[in-house]
Amino acid sequence: MPSLSEVISCLSGYDPNAVPVAQAQQIIRDVVAPVQAVEKVAIRSALDRVLAQDIVSPINVPQNDNSAMDGYAVCGGDLDTNGPTVLKVVGTVHAGGRFDGAVNQGECIRIMTGAPMPARCDTVVPQEFTEAANATAVTIPAGVVKTGDNRRLQGEDLMAGKPALFKGKCLRPADLGLLASLGFAEVPVQRRLRVAFFSTGDELRSIGEPLDAGCVYDSNRYTLYGMLTRLGCDIVDMGVIRDDPSSLEQAFRTACENADAVITSGGVSVGEADYTKQMMATLGDVTFWKIGMRPGRPMAFGKISSNGRSAYLFGLPGNPVAVMVTFYFFARQALLRMMGADDTPLPLMRAVSESAIRKKPGRTEYQRGILTVGEDGLQRVRITGAQGSGILRSMSEANCMVVLHHEQGSVNAGDPVDVLLFEGLV
Ligand code: AMP
Ligand code: MG
């Protein structure tokens, strides 16, 4: 992987004080490498884990052609197309059983859902389409089935020798079922990513401490806890660190010696960045950005090292909404990449804006929105009250973010806008 300095030196027109969102995302993607460590876990424990190898199907699922309905297995060519066909019932086959005898012209087999198709039979006539059925004969009206109907083919779900799941997939309930259908008891997954985080600020108090005048409770460690846990990371919560160079340096060193990635909040804004910058100069290759976005302008990104261990650093801004937005739009994708997971950006949806939104071209804005579906079936979005980057309530009330892109200008009421649903974002 190229270093941060190498990646940045190749960019033309790069200005750390005016980095467009897309450029910052690209730089992070170019620098961050997947952690190479695999472990085997029982398939139940693999839920939400990242698959570490392609899974090739060792068997056909289903093993045989079989019936999709309860009814009569026939050879489609035996059925009269102009009038009813009377067939002799020469046997019965249940799921899990088999019928090895011959089924000759004019004959059929009573068959249950999931039972293997007898030789020569290629079609199942559902029971409800038949007439005058008894133990020995059944009448099939003309035109109720076509040859091949209601037959499931061998390997139509999973074909022996073909990949069933690909490396990098985050395993969901359907995937656990799929692995079970192939008979796997265990599955190779990426080891969990370890992410250390701490909050910085002399004004921060932890829960349980008295809230001194002018202080606020530290909320960022809780939103980060939630977002990282949902992403499937192991977390190392290092608490609140005072704005003092030696405590901060010690915290950065401990974090990077114990984790794959370090996330901090606060301490990167104009007033505070200077001494953090000095410290980073000794710890590693870190750049301080002013990103063309709102909320969340200041952010630090890079790699730090201590005692032979290194970790990627995401120095997020302090404001509670800015922390979440920069996590979602920068850290999330980088962490997924480190986890060896598919990091395709989440799809944006379109919704009609209920009101006008003022927006200047030249920066990306993330406004908190509430998406609803009207009686007309159209998706509409309205912005949640005050959008200040310290107003966490706007995130809590919202169910999506309205993404106003870099070049985009103001929006009129009734215009379509892009939204990113929180559901799925973690
Ligand atoms: P900073 O980026 O450190 O200048 O912080 C910007 C704003 O975010 C200040 O008003 C801080 O008090 C607030 N802030 C910083 N960290 C936290 C935190 N962990 N929890 C709540 N608010 C915070
Ligand atoms: Mg601060």
XYZ file of C-alpha atoms and ligand atoms in Angstrom:
450
model
C 0.000 0.000 0.000
C 1.345 3.472 -0.792
C 1.898 5.805 2.157
C -0.280 8.833 2.725
C 2.501 11.192 1.624
C 2.979 9.180 -1.587
C -0.730 9.245 -2.395
C -1.009 12.966 -1.710
C 2.125 13.853 -3.699
C 0.524 12.354 -6.825
C -2.569 14.572 -6.639
C -2.720 17.747 -8.668
C -4.450 20.738 -7.127
C -4.439 19.161 -3.665
C -5.081 21.674 -0.905
C -5.391 20.319 2.636
C -7.421 23.406 3.528
C -10.084 22.725 0.882
C -10.426 18.993 0.302
C -13.627 17.902 -1.468
C -15.392 14.957 0.223
C -14.784 12.673 -2.771
C -11.047 13.428 -2.756
C -10.703 12.700 0.967
C -12.614 9.441 0.485
C -10.351 8.488 -2.408
C -7.147 9.226 -0.472
C -8.349 7.131 2.466
C -9.304 4.265 0.124
C -5.880 4.343 -1.533
C -3.967 4.247 1.754
C -5.941 1.796 3.866
C -5.153 -1.912 3.509
C -7.154 -4.929 4.669
C -5.954 -6.662 7.839
C -4.829 -10.164 6.849
C -5.993 -12.515 9.571
C -8.465 -15.338 9.255
C -10.203 -17.475 11.848
C -12.676 -20.337 11.590
C -15.950 -20.003 13.461
C -19.082 -22.115 13.805
C -21.668 -20.877 11.307
C -23.975 -19.417 13.995
C -21.082 -17.259 15.202
C -20.474 -16.086 11.653
C -23.527 -13.817 11.611
C -22.436 -10.277 10.630
C -18.824 -11.431 10.196
C -16.873 -10.956 6.981
C -16.269 -14.050 4.869
C -12.517 -14.542 4.383
C -12.544 -16.975 1.436
C -14.819 -17.830 -1.474
C -17.068 -20.749 -0.607
C -17.274 -23.341 -3.380
C -20.265 -25.610 -3.273
C -19.188 -29.238 -2.586
C -22.618 -30.598 -3.558
C -25.602 -29.879 -5.732
C -28.511 -28.289 -3.918
C -30.936 -29.863 -4.491
C -29.192 -33.193 -5.049
C -31.810 -34.459 -7.516
C -34.538 -33.121 -9.718
C -37.531 -33.013 -7.375
C -41.124 -31.961 -7.113
C -42.148 -28.405 -6.225
C -45.760 -29.469 -5.514
C -47.905 -32.253 -4.100
C -49.434 -33.988 -7.126
C -48.593 -36.515 -9.845
C -45.238 -36.986 -11.545
C -45.747 -37.591 -15.243
C -43.903 -37.535 -18.520
C -45.183 -34.320 -20.146
C -45.147 -35.943 -23.572
C -47.695 -38.566 -22.412
C -50.423 -35.966 -21.844
C -53.099 -35.521 -24.479
C -53.289 -31.895 -25.617
C -56.868 -32.144 -26.948
C -58.698 -33.860 -24.112
C -58.304 -35.367 -20.648
C -55.655 -38.052 -20.074
C -56.369 -40.906 -17.689
C -53.185 -42.245 -16.078
C -52.631 -45.322 -13.948
C -51.045 -44.528 -10.544
C -48.219 -47.080 -10.135
C -46.589 -45.813 -6.942
C -46.100 -43.054 -4.398
C -42.948 -41.153 -3.502
C -42.519 -38.945 -0.422
C -39.834 -36.366 0.372
C -36.756 -38.255 1.524
C -37.925 -41.408 -0.318
C -37.361 -42.628 -3.874
C -39.156 -44.553 -6.582
C -36.831 -46.799 -8.515
C -39.373 -48.618 -10.672
C -40.269 -47.809 -14.271
C -43.024 -45.339 -15.150
C -44.291 -46.342 -18.572
C -46.503 -44.493 -20.994
C -50.008 -44.172 -19.508
C -48.635 -44.315 -15.964
C -47.795 -41.794 -13.280
C -46.566 -41.587 -9.683
C -48.196 -39.838 -6.766
C -45.497 -37.411 -5.572
C -45.045 -35.031 -2.604
C -43.183 -31.738 -2.472
C -39.426 -32.294 -2.289
C -39.581 -35.946 -3.404
C -37.119 -36.935 -6.157
C -38.549 -37.198 -9.659
C -38.850 -40.846 -10.807
C -37.014 -41.829 -14.010
C -38.666 -40.587 -17.259
C -40.926 -38.173 -15.328
C -40.251 -34.503 -16.106
C -43.424 -32.733 -14.999
C -45.622 -32.537 -11.905
C -49.377 -32.019 -12.187
C -50.490 -30.331 -8.978
C -53.133 -32.290 -7.113
C -55.656 -29.449 -7.360
C -55.597 -29.594 -11.193
C -56.502 -33.281 -11.336
C -59.935 -34.934 -11.497
C -61.377 -38.210 -10.277
C -58.191 -39.109 -8.431
C -58.149 -42.386 -6.480
C -55.445 -44.819 -5.391
C -55.136 -46.414 -8.830
C -56.017 -43.785 -11.444
C -56.163 -40.039 -12.025
C -57.623 -37.851 -14.777
C -55.641 -34.873 -15.998
C -57.559 -32.266 -18.007
C -55.863 -30.922 -21.159
C -53.645 -27.849 -20.873
C -53.236 -27.675 -17.061
C -49.432 -28.020 -17.244
C -46.556 -27.611 -19.694
C -43.686 -30.099 -19.815
C -41.189 -29.269 -17.059
C -43.682 -27.461 -14.810
C -43.351 -27.813 -11.031
C -40.043 -29.598 -11.252
C -37.019 -28.229 -9.402
C -33.769 -29.013 -11.150
C -30.729 -30.644 -9.603
C -28.255 -27.900 -8.565
C -30.658 -25.065 -9.424
C -29.986 -23.429 -6.029
C -26.278 -24.226 -5.718
C -24.216 -26.097 -8.301
C -21.386 -28.411 -7.193
C -17.998 -26.829 -7.970
C -19.398 -23.309 -8.433
C -18.813 -20.457 -5.953
C -21.753 -20.086 -3.613
C -20.498 -17.054 -1.610
C -17.687 -14.636 -2.265
C -14.902 -13.436 0.028
C -15.696 -10.043 1.560
C -19.389 -10.714 2.041
C -20.815 -9.673 5.365
C -22.745 -12.786 6.347
C -26.490 -12.287 6.831
C -29.163 -14.750 7.951
C -29.694 -16.061 4.399
C -25.963 -16.800 4.137
C -25.950 -18.836 7.350
C -28.806 -20.879 5.913
C -26.981 -21.253 2.622
C -23.819 -22.487 4.366
C -25.917 -24.942 6.344
C -27.562 -26.190 3.134
C -24.065 -27.070 1.914
C -23.313 -28.955 5.125
C -20.619 -26.614 6.455
C -20.258 -26.558 10.242
C -17.593 -23.848 10.218
C -16.682 -20.961 8.007
C -13.496 -18.873 7.561
C -14.038 -15.244 8.570
C -11.793 -12.237 8.955
C -10.732 -11.614 12.495
C -12.570 -8.731 14.080
C -11.008 -5.316 13.733
C -9.838 -3.711 16.974
C -10.662 -0.038 17.175
C -9.499 2.142 20.067
C -11.191 5.476 20.680
C -11.077 8.359 23.094
C -12.551 11.801 23.494
C -10.445 14.890 24.023
C -11.424 18.064 25.839
C -10.985 19.650 29.262
C -14.712 20.474 29.231
C -15.796 16.844 28.966
C -17.177 14.924 31.909
C -17.923 11.220 31.975
C -21.214 9.817 33.175
C -21.189 9.570 36.951
C -19.052 12.668 37.396
C -20.618 15.943 38.514
C -21.317 18.270 35.603
C -19.187 21.285 36.530
C -20.111 24.730 35.266
C -19.352 25.127 31.555
C -18.866 21.387 31.059
C -20.726 18.821 28.938
C -21.093 15.105 29.268
C -19.032 13.175 26.762
C -21.535 11.791 24.269
C -19.160 10.978 21.407
C -17.799 7.855 23.047
C -21.327 6.500 23.129
C -22.232 7.240 19.512
C -18.846 5.808 18.494
C -19.457 2.761 20.667
C -22.786 2.249 18.894
C -21.501 2.776 15.372
C -18.402 0.601 15.865
C -20.336 -2.182 17.550
C -22.891 -2.240 14.744
C -20.050 -2.392 12.248
C -18.798 -5.523 14.016
C -15.574 -4.105 15.500
C -13.985 -5.016 18.813
C -13.669 -1.792 20.729
C -11.188 -0.360 23.196
C -12.825 2.585 24.981
C -10.040 4.747 26.416
C -12.229 7.371 28.047
C -11.719 11.122 28.101
C -8.194 12.517 27.657
C -7.375 16.030 28.845
C -6.132 18.625 26.379
C -2.582 18.254 27.549
C 0.251 17.186 25.234
C 1.821 14.492 27.386
C -1.498 12.782 28.272
C -2.507 12.943 24.629
C 0.755 11.514 23.361
C 0.540 8.681 25.870
C -3.045 7.973 24.814
C -2.155 7.914 21.120
C 0.745 5.548 21.816
C -1.354 3.164 23.916
C -4.154 3.229 21.348
C -1.924 2.455 18.406
C -0.078 -0.306 20.272
C -3.389 -2.018 21.017
C -5.580 -1.536 17.970
C -5.760 -1.610 14.188
C -7.392 1.810 14.051
C -7.678 4.749 16.422
C -10.590 7.147 16.414
C -10.493 10.352 18.398
C -13.002 13.155 18.659
C -12.163 16.783 19.239
C -8.833 18.527 19.149
C -8.590 18.945 15.372
C -10.385 22.303 15.031
C -8.404 25.453 14.217
C -7.881 26.503 17.813
C -6.620 23.103 18.931
C -4.970 21.544 15.904
C -1.554 23.106 16.412
C -0.299 21.003 19.250
C -2.028 17.881 17.958
C -0.158 18.504 14.694
C 3.181 18.789 16.489
C 2.556 15.560 18.297
C 1.509 13.770 15.102
C 4.725 14.862 13.450
C 6.575 12.654 15.947
C 4.080 9.769 15.887
C 3.559 9.267 12.202
C 2.266 10.313 8.830
C -0.899 12.286 9.537
C -2.536 15.033 7.543
C -4.931 17.663 8.839
C -7.756 18.507 6.497
C -10.375 21.120 6.173
C -12.943 19.219 4.176
C -15.467 20.943 1.950
C -18.438 19.671 3.911
C -20.969 20.574 6.512
C -21.049 19.494 9.254
C -17.553 18.239 10.032
C -14.981 20.436 8.352
C -11.793 19.615 10.292
C -10.477 16.059 10.285
C -7.105 14.349 10.658
C -6.226 11.141 8.871
C -3.078 9.066 8.651
C -1.036 6.304 10.192
C 0.704 6.490 13.556
C 3.314 4.176 15.071
C 4.641 3.431 18.507
C 6.976 0.674 19.667
C 6.852 -1.087 16.342
C 3.046 -1.162 16.150
C 1.046 1.022 13.822
C -2.592 1.974 13.361
C -4.673 4.139 11.084
C -5.843 7.295 12.756
C -9.129 9.091 12.229
C -9.104 12.363 14.142
C -12.750 13.338 13.964
C -14.095 16.759 14.923
C -15.578 17.242 18.384
C -19.101 18.304 17.609
C -21.454 15.381 18.161
C -23.192 15.487 14.771
C -19.895 16.096 12.973
C -18.471 12.977 14.644
C -21.288 10.832 13.292
C -21.225 12.317 9.814
C -17.434 12.040 9.428
C -17.588 8.504 10.826
C -20.281 7.493 8.337
C -18.712 9.140 5.290
C -14.989 8.533 5.932
C -14.227 6.115 8.756
C -16.966 3.587 8.022
C -15.773 2.793 4.529
C -12.128 2.666 5.620
C -12.929 0.311 8.500
C -14.928 -1.951 6.186
C -11.944 -2.028 3.873
C -9.640 -2.934 6.771
C -12.103 -5.652 7.768
C -11.740 -7.142 4.277
C -15.411 -6.404 3.689
C -17.155 -5.166 0.601
C -16.934 -1.375 0.937
C -19.201 -0.372 -1.931
C -20.823 2.913 -0.924
C -24.394 2.586 0.250
C -26.978 3.402 -2.411
C -28.640 6.817 -2.255
C -32.388 7.067 -2.788
C -34.349 9.903 -4.303
C -37.045 11.761 -2.393
C -38.972 14.961 -2.986
C -37.895 17.753 -0.683
C -40.907 19.166 1.161
C -39.262 22.537 1.593
C -36.629 24.764 0.038
C -33.047 24.193 1.289
C -30.353 26.837 0.991
C -27.030 25.453 -0.117
C -23.848 26.911 -1.616
C -22.074 24.991 -4.382
C -18.512 23.975 -3.509
C -19.113 21.853 -0.436
C -21.092 18.756 0.472
C -23.858 19.136 3.049
C -25.459 16.407 5.085
C -28.777 17.536 6.524
C -30.752 15.349 8.842
C -34.102 14.370 7.350
C -37.272 12.444 7.976
C -38.333 10.353 5.011
C -41.987 9.413 4.680
C -44.023 7.728 1.984
C -47.201 9.622 1.103
C -50.556 8.142 0.124
C -49.520 8.709 -3.490
C -46.615 6.290 -2.893
C -44.023 9.048 -3.365
C -41.116 9.396 -0.979
C -40.831 12.811 0.624
C -38.220 14.173 2.948
C -38.315 17.034 5.404
C -35.381 18.430 7.297
C -35.400 17.960 11.079
C -35.414 21.350 12.876
C -32.101 22.969 13.769
C -29.117 21.568 11.878
C -26.257 22.859 14.092
C -23.394 20.387 14.285
C -23.755 20.234 18.057
C -27.443 19.323 17.936
C -27.449 15.567 18.353
C -31.242 15.582 18.649
C -31.355 16.238 14.896
C -29.643 12.865 14.336
C -31.808 11.092 16.856
C -35.052 12.334 15.297
C -33.950 11.741 11.711
C -34.257 8.503 9.756
C -32.015 9.617 6.910
C -29.472 12.153 5.795
C -30.184 14.421 2.858
C -26.999 14.497 0.798
C -26.503 17.810 -0.998
C -23.588 17.180 -3.329
C -20.456 19.296 -3.824
C -21.583 21.108 -6.992
C -25.248 21.299 -6.034
C -26.893 24.659 -5.243
C -30.078 25.531 -3.373
C -33.049 23.205 -3.565
C -36.625 24.355 -4.233
C -39.595 22.819 -2.480
C -40.727 19.905 -4.657
C -37.267 19.216 -6.108
C -35.887 15.676 -5.844
C -32.882 15.226 -3.525
C -30.616 12.310 -2.656
C -31.068 10.706 0.758
C -29.132 8.039 2.624
C -31.287 5.944 4.923
C -29.928 5.317 8.414
C -31.284 1.783 8.260
C -28.442 -0.235 6.777
C -25.863 2.431 7.593
C -25.313 0.799 11.015
P -13.455 20.581 19.460
O -13.477 19.947 18.096
O -12.621 19.847 20.424
O -13.111 22.038 19.342
O -14.941 20.498 19.996
C -16.007 21.134 19.301
C -17.267 21.122 20.138
O -17.689 19.797 20.370
C -17.116 21.746 21.514
O -18.296 22.465 21.813
C -16.969 20.549 22.428
O -17.401 20.800 23.741
C -17.867 19.541 21.763
N -17.380 18.203 22.057
C -16.118 17.778 21.848
N -15.990 16.482 22.229
C -17.204 16.113 22.718
C -17.705 14.919 23.276
N -16.921 13.839 23.395
N -19.010 14.876 23.657
C -19.779 15.969 23.519
N -19.381 17.120 23.002
C -18.094 17.219 22.602
Mg -11.770 20.230 22.220
